[in-house]
Coordinates of C-alpha atoms and ligand atoms in Angstrom, one line a residue:
X420 CA -10.6 35.0 -43.0
X421 CA -9.3 34.7 -39.4
X422 CA -10.7 31.6 -38.5
X423 CA -9.0 30.1 -35.3
X424 CA -7.5 33.4 -34.3
X425 CA -9.9 35.1 -32.0
X426 CA -8.9 33.3 -28.9
X427 CA -5.3 33.7 -29.5
X428 CA -5.7 37.4 -30.1
X429 CA -7.4 37.9 -26.7
X430 CA -4.6 36.0 -24.9
X431 CA -1.8 37.9 -26.4
X432 CA -3.6 41.2 -25.5
X433 CA -3.5 40.1 -21.8
X434 CA 0.0 39.8 -20.5
X435 CA 0.5 38.3 -17.1
X436 CA -1.7 40.0 -14.6
X437 CA -3.5 37.9 -11.9
X438 CA -6.7 37.3 -9.9
X439 CA -9.9 39.2 -10.2
X440 CA -8.2 42.2 -11.9
X441 CA -7.2 40.0 -14.8
X442 CA -10.6 38.6 -14.8
X443 CA -12.3 41.9 -15.0
X444 CA -9.8 43.1 -17.6
X445 CA -10.6 40.1 -19.5
X446 CA -14.3 40.7 -19.3
X447 CA -14.0 44.4 -20.3
X448 CA -11.8 43.5 -23.2
X449 CA -14.3 40.8 -24.3
X450 CA -17.2 43.2 -24.3
X451 CA -15.1 45.7 -25.9
X452 CA -13.9 43.3 -28.6
X453 CA -17.5 42.1 -29.2
X454 CA -18.9 45.7 -29.3
X455 CA -16.2 46.9 -31.6
X456 CA -15.8 44.0 -34.0
X457 CA -16.8 45.1 -37.4
X458 CA -14.9 42.5 -39.3
X459 CA -15.9 39.0 -38.0
X460 CA -13.3 36.9 -36.6
X461 CA -13.9 33.1 -35.7
X462 CA -13.0 31.2 -32.7
X463 CA -12.0 27.6 -32.3
X464 CA -15.4 27.1 -30.8
X465 CA -17.1 28.3 -34.1
X466 CA -15.2 25.5 -35.9
X467 CA -15.4 22.7 -33.4
X468 CA -18.8 23.6 -31.7
X469 CA -20.2 24.3 -28.4
X470 CA -23.9 23.4 -29.2
X471 CA -23.7 20.6 -31.6
X472 CA -20.3 18.9 -32.2
X473 CA -19.1 18.2 -35.6
X474 CA -16.9 15.0 -36.5
X475 CA -13.4 16.3 -36.8
X476 CA -10.3 14.6 -38.4
X477 CA -7.2 15.4 -40.3
X478 CA -6.8 13.0 -43.2
X479 CA -10.2 12.5 -44.9
X480 CA -13.9 13.1 -44.2
X481 CA -17.0 11.5 -45.5
X482 CA -20.6 12.6 -44.9
X483 CA -23.4 10.5 -46.4
X484 CA -27.0 9.8 -45.3
X485 CA -26.3 6.1 -44.6
X486 CA -23.6 4.8 -42.2
X487 CA -22.4 2.0 -44.2
X488 CA -21.9 4.0 -47.4
X489 CA -20.0 6.3 -45.1
X490 CA -18.0 3.6 -43.7
X491 CA -17.0 2.0 -47.3
X492 CA -16.1 5.6 -48.5
X493 CA -13.8 6.1 -45.6
X494 CA -12.1 3.0 -46.1
X495 CA -11.2 4.0 -49.6
X496 CA -9.7 7.1 -48.3
X497 CA -7.8 5.2 -45.6
X498 CA -6.4 2.8 -48.2
X499 CA -5.0 5.7 -50.1
X500 CA -7.8 6.5 -52.6
X501 CA -8.7 10.1 -53.3
X502 CA -12.1 11.9 -52.8
X503 CA -13.6 10.9 -56.2
X504 CA -12.5 7.3 -55.4
X505 CA -14.4 7.5 -52.2
X506 CA -17.4 9.4 -53.6
X507 CA -18.0 6.8 -56.5
X508 CA -17.7 4.0 -54.0
X509 CA -20.4 5.8 -51.8
X510 CA -22.5 6.4 -54.7
X511 CA -22.6 2.8 -55.7
X512 CA -23.1 1.7 -51.9
X513 CA -26.1 4.1 -51.4
X514 CA -27.7 2.6 -54.5
X515 CA -27.8 -0.6 -52.3
X516 CA -28.3 0.6 -48.7
X517 CA -30.8 3.3 -49.4
X518 CA -32.9 2.2 -52.3
X519 CA -35.4 4.9 -51.7
X520 CA -33.2 7.5 -53.0
X521 CA -29.7 6.1 -53.8
X522 CA -29.9 4.8 -57.2
X523 CA -28.5 3.4 -60.6
X524 CA -31.9 4.0 -62.1
X525 CA -31.7 7.7 -61.7
X526 CA -29.2 10.5 -62.2
X527 CA -27.6 13.6 -60.5
X528 CA -24.7 15.9 -60.4
X529 CA -21.1 15.7 -59.0
X530 CA -19.0 18.7 -58.2
X531 CA -15.4 18.2 -57.9
X532 CA -12.9 20.9 -56.6
X533 CA -9.3 19.7 -56.3
X534 CA -7.1 20.6 -53.5
X535 CA -4.5 22.4 -56.0
X536 CA -6.9 25.3 -56.6
X537 CA -7.6 24.4 -60.3
X538 CA -11.1 25.5 -61.6
X539 CA -13.9 23.2 -60.1
X540 CA -15.7 21.1 -62.5
X541 CA -19.3 19.5 -62.6
X542 CA -20.2 16.3 -64.0
X543 CA -23.9 16.4 -65.2
X544 CA -25.3 12.8 -65.3
X545 CA -29.0 14.0 -65.1
X546 CA -31.5 11.7 -66.7
X547 CA -32.8 12.6 -70.3
X548 CA -36.1 12.5 -71.8
X549 CA -36.5 9.3 -74.1
X550 CA -36.2 10.3 -77.9
X551 CA -39.8 9.5 -78.4
X552 CA -41.0 12.1 -75.7
X553 CA -43.2 14.8 -76.6
X554 CA -44.2 18.2 -75.2
X555 CA -47.8 17.1 -74.5
X556 CA -47.3 13.5 -73.5
X557 CA -48.6 14.3 -69.8
X558 CA -51.9 16.0 -71.3
X559 CA -55.2 14.4 -72.3
X560 CA -56.7 15.4 -75.6
X561 CA -58.3 18.5 -74.0
X562 CA -54.9 19.6 -72.9
X563 CA -55.5 18.8 -69.1
X564 CA -52.4 17.5 -67.3
X565 CA -52.9 13.8 -66.2
X566 CA -50.8 14.1 -63.0
X567 CA -50.0 10.6 -62.3
X568 CA -48.6 9.7 -65.8
X569 CA -45.4 11.7 -65.1
X570 CA -45.2 10.1 -61.6
X571 CA -46.2 6.6 -61.3
X572 CA -46.1 5.0 -64.7
X573 CA -43.4 3.7 -67.0
X574 CA -43.6 7.3 -68.8
X575 CA -42.3 8.9 -65.8
X576 CA -38.8 7.5 -66.2
X577 CA -36.0 9.4 -67.8
X578 CA -33.0 7.7 -69.2
X579 CA -30.9 6.9 -66.2
X580 CA -27.5 8.6 -65.9
X581 CA -25.8 7.6 -62.7
X582 CA -23.8 4.5 -63.8
X583 CA -22.3 6.7 -66.8
X584 CA -21.8 9.7 -64.5
X585 CA -20.0 7.8 -61.7
X586 CA -17.9 6.0 -64.2
X587 CA -16.9 9.2 -65.8
X588 CA -15.9 10.9 -62.6
X589 CA -13.6 7.9 -61.8
X590 CA -12.2 7.8 -65.2
X591 CA -11.2 11.5 -65.2
X592 CA -10.2 11.9 -61.7
X593 CA -10.1 8.7 -59.7
X594 CA -7.4 6.0 -59.2
X595 CA -9.7 3.2 -58.6
X596 CA -11.0 0.9 -61.4
X597 CA -14.8 0.6 -61.7
X598 CA -14.5 -2.8 -60.4
X599 CA -12.8 -1.9 -57.2
X600 CA -15.3 1.0 -56.6
X601 CA -18.2 -1.3 -57.1
X602 CA -16.9 -4.2 -54.9
X603 CA -18.4 -2.8 -51.6
X604 CA -21.7 -2.1 -53.1
X605 CA -21.7 -5.9 -54.6
X606 CA -20.9 -7.3 -51.3
X607 CA -23.7 -5.4 -49.6
X608 CA -26.2 -6.4 -52.2
X609 CA -25.2 -10.1 -52.2
X610 CA -24.6 -10.7 -48.4
X611 CA -27.1 -8.1 -47.3
X612 CA -27.0 -5.6 -44.6
X613 CA -28.9 -5.1 -41.1
X614 CA -32.0 -2.9 -42.0
X615 CA -32.2 0.3 -39.8
X616 CA -35.6 1.4 -38.6
X617 CA -35.9 4.2 -41.3
X618 CA -35.7 1.6 -43.7
X619 CA -38.5 -0.4 -42.6
X620 CA -40.7 2.6 -41.8
X621 CA -40.1 3.9 -45.5
X622 CA -41.4 0.6 -46.9
X623 CA -44.3 0.6 -44.6
X624 CA -45.4 4.2 -45.6
X625 CA -44.9 3.4 -49.5
X626 CA -46.5 0.0 -49.3
X627 CA -49.6 0.7 -51.4
X628 CA -47.7 2.6 -54.1
X629 CA -44.8 -0.1 -54.3
X630 CA -46.8 -3.2 -54.0
X631 CA -48.8 -2.5 -57.3
X632 CA -45.6 -3.9 -59.1
X633 CA -44.8 -7.4 -58.7
X634 CA -41.1 -6.9 -59.1
X635 CA -40.8 -4.2 -56.7
X636 CA -42.9 -6.3 -54.2
X637 CA -40.6 -9.3 -54.7
X638 CA -37.4 -7.2 -54.5
X639 CA -38.2 -5.1 -51.4
X640 CA -40.9 -7.1 -49.3
X641 CA -40.8 -10.4 -47.8
X642 CA -42.8 -13.2 -49.6
X643 CA -45.9 -12.8 -47.4
X644 CA -45.8 -9.1 -48.2
X645 CA -44.5 -7.6 -45.0
X646 CA -41.8 -5.1 -45.0
X647 CA -38.3 -6.0 -43.7
X648 CA -38.1 -5.2 -40.0
X649 CA -35.4 -3.2 -38.1
X650 CA -32.5 -5.7 -37.2
X651 CA -33.1 -8.0 -40.1
X652 CA -30.8 -8.8 -42.9
X653 CA -32.0 -7.7 -46.4
X654 CA -30.2 -9.1 -49.4
X655 CA -30.7 -8.0 -53.2
X656 CA -29.3 -10.8 -55.2
X657 CA -30.7 -9.4 -58.6
X658 CA -29.2 -5.9 -57.8
X659 CA -25.9 -7.7 -57.1
X660 CA -25.8 -9.4 -60.4
X661 CA -26.8 -6.0 -62.3
X662 CA -23.8 -4.4 -60.5
X663 CA -21.5 -7.3 -61.2
X664 CA -22.3 -6.8 -64.8
X665 CA -21.1 -3.1 -64.5
X666 CA -17.9 -4.4 -62.6
X667 CA -17.2 -6.8 -65.5
X668 CA -18.1 -5.0 -68.6
X669 CA -17.9 -1.4 -67.6
X670 CA -20.5 1.3 -68.5
X671 CA -21.7 -1.1 -71.5
X672 CA -22.7 -3.6 -68.7
X673 CA -25.5 -1.3 -67.9
X674 CA -26.3 0.7 -71.0
X675 CA -26.0 -2.4 -73.4
X676 CA -26.2 -6.3 -73.1
X677 CA -28.4 -8.0 -70.4
X678 CA -29.4 -5.0 -68.2
X679 CA -30.3 -2.7 -71.2
X680 CA -32.4 -5.6 -72.5
X681 CA -34.2 -5.8 -69.1
X682 CA -34.9 -2.2 -69.1
X683 CA -36.2 -2.2 -72.6
X684 CA -38.5 -5.3 -72.0
X685 CA -39.9 -3.7 -68.9
X686 CA -40.6 -0.5 -71.0
X687 CA -42.2 -2.4 -73.9
X688 CA -44.4 -4.7 -71.6
X689 CA -46.0 -1.4 -70.0
X690 CA -46.0 1.3 -72.7
X691 CA -42.7 3.1 -71.6
X692 CA -40.5 4.9 -74.0
X693 CA -36.9 4.2 -73.3
X694 CA -35.4 2.2 -76.2
X695 CA -32.1 0.4 -76.5
X696 CA -30.9 3.3 -78.6
X697 CA -31.7 5.9 -76.0
X698 CA -29.5 3.8 -73.5
X699 CA -26.7 3.6 -75.9
X700 CA -26.7 7.3 -76.6
X701 CA -26.7 8.4 -72.9
X702 CA -23.7 10.4 -72.2
X703 CA -22.9 12.5 -69.0
X704 CA -21.4 16.0 -69.8
X705 CA -18.7 17.9 -68.0
X706 CA -19.9 21.4 -67.2
X707 CA -18.4 24.7 -65.9
X708 CA -20.2 25.1 -62.3
X709 CA -22.1 28.5 -61.6
X710 CA -19.6 30.8 -59.8
X711 CA -20.6 33.7 -57.5
X712 CA -19.2 35.5 -54.6
X713 CA -20.6 36.1 -51.3
X714 CA -19.0 38.3 -48.7
X715 CA -15.6 37.4 -50.1
X716 CA -16.2 33.7 -50.4
X717 CA -16.5 31.9 -53.8
X718 CA -19.6 30.0 -54.2
X719 CA -19.4 27.1 -56.8
X720 CA -22.8 25.3 -57.4
X721 CA -24.4 23.3 -60.1
X722 CA -25.1 24.9 -63.5
X723 CA -28.1 24.1 -65.7
X724 CA -30.0 21.7 -66.1
X725 CA -30.0 22.5 -62.5
X726 CA -31.5 25.7 -61.2
X727 CA -29.6 25.3 -58.0
X728 CA -26.4 27.3 -58.6
X729 CA -28.1 30.0 -60.4
X730 CA -30.4 30.8 -57.6
X731 CA -28.3 30.2 -54.6
X732 CA -25.9 32.7 -56.1
X733 CA -28.8 35.1 -57.2
X734 CA -30.3 34.9 -53.6
X735 CA -26.9 35.5 -52.0
X736 CA -26.4 38.4 -54.1
X737 CA -29.6 40.1 -53.1
X738 CA -29.2 39.3 -49.5
X739 CA -25.6 40.7 -49.6
X740 CA -27.0 44.0 -49.5
X741 CA -28.6 43.6 -46.0
X742 CA -26.9 43.5 -42.7
X743 CA -27.8 39.6 -42.1
X744 CA -25.1 39.1 -39.4
X745 CA -26.4 42.1 -37.2
X746 CA -30.1 41.3 -37.9
X747 CA -29.3 37.7 -36.5
X748 CA -30.0 34.1 -37.3
X749 CA -33.8 33.3 -37.9
X750 CA -34.8 36.8 -36.6
X751 CA -38.0 38.1 -38.1
X752 CA -36.0 40.7 -40.2
X753 CA -33.6 38.0 -41.6
X754 CA -36.4 35.6 -42.3
X755 CA -38.2 38.5 -44.1
X756 CA -35.4 39.3 -46.3
X757 CA -34.6 35.7 -47.1
X758 CA -38.2 35.1 -48.1
X759 CA -38.4 38.1 -50.2
X760 CA -35.3 37.2 -52.1
X761 CA -36.4 33.7 -52.4
X762 CA -39.7 34.5 -53.9
X763 CA -37.9 36.8 -56.6
X764 CA -35.5 33.9 -57.5
X765 CA -38.2 31.2 -57.9
X766 CA -40.3 33.6 -60.0
X767 CA -37.3 33.9 -62.2
X768 CA -36.9 30.1 -62.1
X769 CA -40.3 29.5 -63.5
X770 CA -39.5 31.6 -66.6
X771 CA -35.9 31.2 -67.5
X772 CA -34.5 28.0 -66.4
X773 CA -34.2 24.8 -68.4
X774 CA -31.6 22.6 -70.1
X775 CA -29.0 24.9 -71.7
X776 CA -28.5 22.4 -74.5
X777 CA -32.0 23.2 -75.6
X778 CA -32.7 26.8 -74.4
X779 CA -30.7 29.9 -73.7
X780 CA -30.6 30.7 -70.2
X781 CA -29.6 34.2 -69.1
X782 CA -27.2 32.9 -66.5
X783 CA -24.9 35.7 -66.4
X784 CA -27.7 38.2 -65.8
X785 CA -29.4 36.1 -63.3
X786 CA -26.4 35.7 -61.1
X787 CA -24.9 39.3 -61.7
X788 CA -24.5 41.8 -58.8
X789 CA -26.2 44.7 -60.7
X790 CA -29.4 42.5 -61.5
X791 CA -29.5 41.5 -57.6
X792 CA -29.1 45.4 -56.8
X793 CA -32.2 46.0 -59.0
X794 CA -34.3 43.4 -57.3
X795 CA -33.2 44.5 -54.0
X796 CA -34.6 47.7 -54.5
X797 CA -38.2 46.3 -54.7
X798 CA -37.8 44.7 -51.3
X799 CA -39.6 46.7 -48.5
X800 CA -38.2 46.5 -45.0
X801 CA -41.6 46.2 -43.2
X802 CA -43.9 44.6 -45.7
X803 CA -44.3 41.3 -47.4
X804 CA -44.8 41.5 -51.4
X805 CA -47.6 39.3 -52.3
X806 CA -46.6 36.5 -54.7
X807 CA -49.1 37.8 -57.3
X808 CA -47.4 41.1 -57.4
X809 CA -44.2 39.4 -58.4
X810 CA -43.5 38.4 -61.9
X811 CA -40.4 37.1 -63.3
X812 CA -37.8 40.0 -63.7
X813 CA -35.7 41.1 -66.5
X814 CA -32.2 39.8 -66.1
X815 CA -29.8 41.5 -68.4
X816 CA -28.6 39.9 -71.5
X817 CA -28.9 36.4 -72.6
X818 CA -25.4 34.9 -73.1
X819 CA -24.5 34.2 -76.5
X820 CA -25.0 31.4 -76.7
X821 CA -35.9 11.4 -52.4
X822 CA -32.5 12.2 -53.5
X823 CA -29.4 12.0 -51.5
X824 CA -26.4 14.0 -51.0
X825 CA -22.9 13.2 -49.8
X826 CA -19.7 15.1 -49.4
X827 CA -16.2 13.9 -49.3
X828 CA -12.6 15.5 -48.6
X829 CA -9.4 13.6 -48.8
X830 CA -6.1 14.4 -47.4
X831 CA -4.9 16.2 -50.4
X832 CA -7.8 18.7 -49.9
X833 CA -9.7 17.5 -52.8
X834 CA -13.5 17.9 -52.4
X835 CA -16.5 16.2 -53.9
X836 CA -20.0 17.3 -53.5
X837 CA -22.6 14.9 -55.0
X838 CA -26.5 14.9 -55.1
X839 CA -28.2 12.4 -57.0
X840 CA -31.9 11.2 -57.1
X841 CA -34.7 8.9 -58.5
X842 CA -36.8 12.0 -57.7
X843 CA -39.6 10.7 -55.2
X844 CA -38.9 8.4 -52.4
X845 CA -38.5 5.0 -54.3
X846 CA -39.0 7.1 -57.6
X847 CA -41.6 5.7 -59.9
X848 CA -42.0 2.7 -57.5
X849 CA -41.3 0.5 -60.4
X850 CA -38.6 -2.1 -60.2
X851 CA -36.9 -3.4 -63.6
X852 CA -37.9 -7.0 -63.5
X853 CA -34.8 -9.2 -63.3
X854 CA -32.5 -6.4 -62.5
X855 CA -33.5 -5.4 -59.1
X856 CA -33.4 -1.6 -59.2
X857 CA -36.0 1.1 -59.2
X858 CA -36.6 3.4 -62.1
X859 CA -36.6 7.0 -61.5
X860 CA -39.8 9.4 -62.0
X861 CA -37.7 12.4 -63.0
X862 CA -39.9 13.3 -66.0
X863 CA -42.3 15.0 -63.4
X864 CA -39.5 17.7 -63.2
X865 CA -40.4 18.8 -66.7
X866 CA -43.2 21.3 -66.9
X867 CA -46.0 19.0 -68.1
X868 CA -47.7 22.1 -69.2
X869 CA -46.7 25.8 -68.8
X870 CA -48.1 27.1 -65.5
X871 CA -49.0 23.7 -64.1
X872 CA -47.0 23.0 -60.9
X873 CA -45.0 19.7 -60.6
X874 CA -45.1 17.6 -57.4
X875 CA -42.9 20.1 -55.6
X876 CA -45.4 23.0 -56.5
X877 CA -42.7 24.4 -58.7
X878 CA -44.1 26.1 -61.9
X879 CA -42.2 25.8 -65.2
X880 CA -42.5 27.4 -68.4
X881 CA -41.4 27.0 -72.1
X882 CA -37.9 26.6 -71.1
X883 CA -38.7 23.6 -69.2
X884 CA -40.9 21.8 -71.6
X885 CA -40.7 18.1 -72.6
X886 CA -38.4 17.6 -75.6
X887 CA -36.8 14.4 -76.8
X888 CA -33.3 14.0 -75.4
X889 CA -33.6 17.0 -73.3
X890 CA -32.6 17.1 -69.4
X891 CA -35.5 18.1 -67.1
X892 CA -34.7 21.0 -64.8
X893 CA -33.4 20.2 -61.3
X894 CA -32.9 22.0 -58.0
X895 CA -30.2 19.9 -56.9
X896 CA -27.3 22.0 -55.7
X897 CA -24.0 20.1 -54.9
X898 CA -22.0 23.3 -53.8
X899 CA -18.3 23.9 -53.0
X900 CA -17.5 27.2 -51.2
X901 CA -13.8 28.3 -51.5
X902 CA -12.0 31.0 -49.6
X903 CA -8.7 32.4 -51.1
X904 CA -8.7 29.6 -53.5
X905 CA -8.9 26.9 -50.9
X906 CA -11.8 24.6 -50.5
X907 CA -13.6 25.6 -47.3
X908 CA -17.3 24.1 -47.3
X909 CA -18.7 21.0 -49.2
X910 CA -22.4 20.9 -49.0
X911 CA -25.6 19.9 -50.5
X912 CA -29.1 18.4 -49.9
X913 CA -32.2 16.6 -51.0
X914 CA -35.5 18.0 -50.6
X915 CA -37.1 19.0 -54.1
X916 CA -37.7 22.6 -54.3
X917 CA -36.3 23.1 -50.8
X918 CA -32.8 21.9 -51.9
X919 CA -31.9 25.5 -53.1
X920 CA -32.9 27.1 -50.0
X921 CA -31.6 24.4 -47.6
X922 CA -28.2 24.8 -49.1
X923 CA -28.4 28.5 -49.2
X924 CA -29.1 28.5 -45.2
X925 CA -26.2 26.3 -44.5
X926 CA -23.8 28.8 -46.5
X927 CA -25.3 31.6 -44.7
X928 CA -25.3 29.9 -41.3
X929 CA -21.5 29.4 -41.7
X930 CA -20.6 32.8 -43.3
X931 CA -23.0 35.2 -41.6
X932 CA -23.8 33.4 -38.4
X933 CA -20.4 32.1 -37.5
X934 CA -21.9 28.6 -36.9
X935 CA -19.8 25.5 -36.8
X936 CA -20.8 23.0 -39.4
X937 CA -22.9 20.6 -37.2
X938 CA -24.8 23.8 -35.8
X939 CA -25.3 25.2 -39.2
X940 CA -26.7 21.9 -40.5
X941 CA -29.1 21.3 -37.5
X942 CA -30.5 25.0 -37.2
X943 CA -34.1 25.3 -38.1
X944 CA -34.7 26.1 -41.8
X945 CA -37.3 28.3 -43.6
X946 CA -38.4 28.0 -47.2
X947 CA -40.4 30.4 -49.8
X948 CA -40.7 29.4 -53.4
X949 CA -42.9 32.3 -54.6
X950 CA -45.9 29.8 -55.2
X951 CA -47.5 28.8 -52.9
X952 CA -47.2 32.3 -51.3
X953 CA -46.2 31.1 -47.8
X954 CA -43.0 30.9 -45.7
X955 CA -42.6 27.4 -44.7
X956 CA -40.7 26.9 -41.3
X957 CA -39.3 24.0 -39.3
X958 CA -40.0 23.6 -35.8
X959 CA -37.8 25.8 -33.8
X960 CA -38.7 29.2 -35.2
X961 CA -40.2 31.0 -32.4
X962 CA -43.8 32.0 -31.9
X963 CA -42.9 35.7 -31.6
X964 CA -41.0 35.6 -34.8
X965 CA -43.8 34.0 -36.6
X966 CA -46.1 36.9 -35.3
X967 CA -43.7 39.5 -36.4
X968 CA -43.6 37.9 -40.0
X969 CA -47.4 37.7 -40.0
X970 CA -47.5 41.3 -39.0
X971 CA -45.5 42.0 -42.2
X972 CA -48.0 40.1 -44.3
X973 CA -46.4 36.8 -44.7
X974 CA -48.4 33.6 -44.4
X975 CA -46.3 31.2 -42.3
X976 CA -46.9 27.5 -42.2
X977 CA -44.9 24.9 -40.0
X978 CA -43.6 22.1 -42.3
X979 CA -41.9 18.8 -41.5
X980 CA -38.1 18.6 -41.7
X981 CA -36.8 20.2 -44.9
X982 CA -33.7 18.6 -46.5
X983 CA -31.0 16.3 -45.3
X984 CA -27.7 18.2 -45.8
X985 CA -24.3 16.3 -45.6
X986 CA -21.5 18.9 -45.1
X987 CA -17.9 19.2 -44.5
X988 CA -16.0 22.3 -43.5
X989 CA -12.2 22.7 -43.8
X990 CA -10.5 24.8 -41.1
X991 CA -7.6 27.1 -41.9
X992 CA -5.1 24.5 -40.4
X993 CA -6.5 21.7 -42.7
X994 CA -8.7 20.2 -40.0
X995 CA -12.0 18.5 -41.5
X996 CA -15.3 19.0 -39.8
X997 CA -18.1 16.9 -40.8
X998 CA -21.9 17.8 -40.4
X999 CA -24.3 15.1 -41.0
X1000 CA -27.9 15.9 -41.0
X1001 CA -29.9 14.4 -37.9
X1002 CA -33.1 15.0 -40.0
X1003 CA -32.1 11.6 -41.6
X1004 CA -31.6 9.0 -38.7
X1005 CA -29.1 7.2 -40.8
X1006 CA -26.8 10.0 -41.6
X1007 CA -23.3 9.9 -40.5
X1008 CA -20.1 12.0 -40.9
X1009 CA -16.8 10.1 -40.2
X1010 CA -13.2 11.0 -40.7
X1011 CA -9.7 9.5 -39.9
Ligands
DON2219 O1 -33.9 17.3 -59.3 C1 -34.7 17.6 -58.4 O2 -34.7 18.8 -58.3 C2 -35.7 16.8 -57.9 N1 -36.0 15.6 -58.7 C3 -35.0 16.3 -56.5 C4 -36.0 15.5 -55.8 C5 -35.6 15.4 -54.3 O3 -34.8 16.1 -53.8 C6 -36.5 14.4 -53.4 N2 -35.8 14.3 -52.2 N3 -36.1 14.3 -51.2

């Protein structure tokens, strides 16, 4: 793609004339150029921004949802480490500075795409159901779902994968030792850090849920029960010791020995299911990412047990048949087509997606162009299809057989896109006594009963039922876009069911709407997930547009901020542009 060439082309077409004639000629040429351009070209303004300026640098860029994590990861790059070293360091640091979503008690996915053009790989460190888990464990005797059981009890926790996943990434691609990657996190936990406003507000909001558990109260609140205030120093000595055990003993320092013992005792005291053997058995898995192509760009995103990659590619495939660029960003037409495509994808998600180690997922069919073409035929230009008219489609042939995201690019062009989570803000709210970290409530991402929605309103079926040792379906979508075999865009977001659509829109904002990365990240977003049958919009979509959508039969509701996408774009000349999401006040992108 001709990024960076537009201005140059205009200048070279205008040899030395002077004064107003030159100005007029320039204007005429500009109008002509704009009118006749069928193939988009990208100006420097698009890369660097006129509306919202991205961070820019040449040797390395980190975008995370917490400045302190960004800083320690950037230091790794400056000291000669690569993107994986920096990502793992950020991952452990966020587990300290952002306990509501950064985690060692949860799991996630890391996508790695090297600068040498070799095939990208995904590390799946999603939590697993304990071996004693059963299909009906969240139902009462009459088969009704007991909602809180999969959310706020010890039964809500899957076997954590983060420590094993980050260690595996480092072992396969890093140059630092685990001890080195953990050092900044241990220091932040031991010496403490100054609490930002958002940290304090989060603890206030979750007070009732968190203070039910004495270890959570003791870890995250002051002795008198009040939350740490902005500007105060917050220390986590127990977490520092837990992290130190990993630094000293490696992965075994978490999955065996003292920390494992503390987790198992926590489970035994409260009727949880995770056993010593479950912890010993936990293994991250190297997977091939889902691969698609959108308007000439290669899209790599997370494969099952995430639904993210499959549906980002599926929605893009459907939308490729519409002239999105001409229809314009967040116009009624564009939002209409996006919503119609999203509905179809989320309907398929409910039926087909699950852990491929347990169920067959028709991934090839779902992400194929002919299937998208077939789905596109059913989309009307002037009328919303009610969700009740939509059923999961028939993708061809089964193949034989509060989350946080960060993105890193180093000076060799290596890119890492990582999303990990403990599910809700503060996960289950349960802190492992003596170990100082929160347990996830990821089991709620399984379908507690076919057809009963989870906390994000997502419906799941047989493919995502609870089974021992199975990974619960996710929407997390760490994504890397390549152009001509070079890393181009590194992106991903939290946001539960909205992760897929958030990530999708940043990709489209860049590819279809020529936005620089910061503008693409900031732009108001929309979301449809089939059920409930409504388009959710952020503030900033015009009232006229909403009226036009309603006129086509859409129900439109205004939602609070959706997602917190941390992205990096790489210019043709290798310049790195960072776009941190202002929806999270602590987000930052920094380069050097
Ligand atoms: O894996 C998933 O799809 C969810 N557990 C993610 C949760 C999430 O993004 C919450 N963050 N805001």
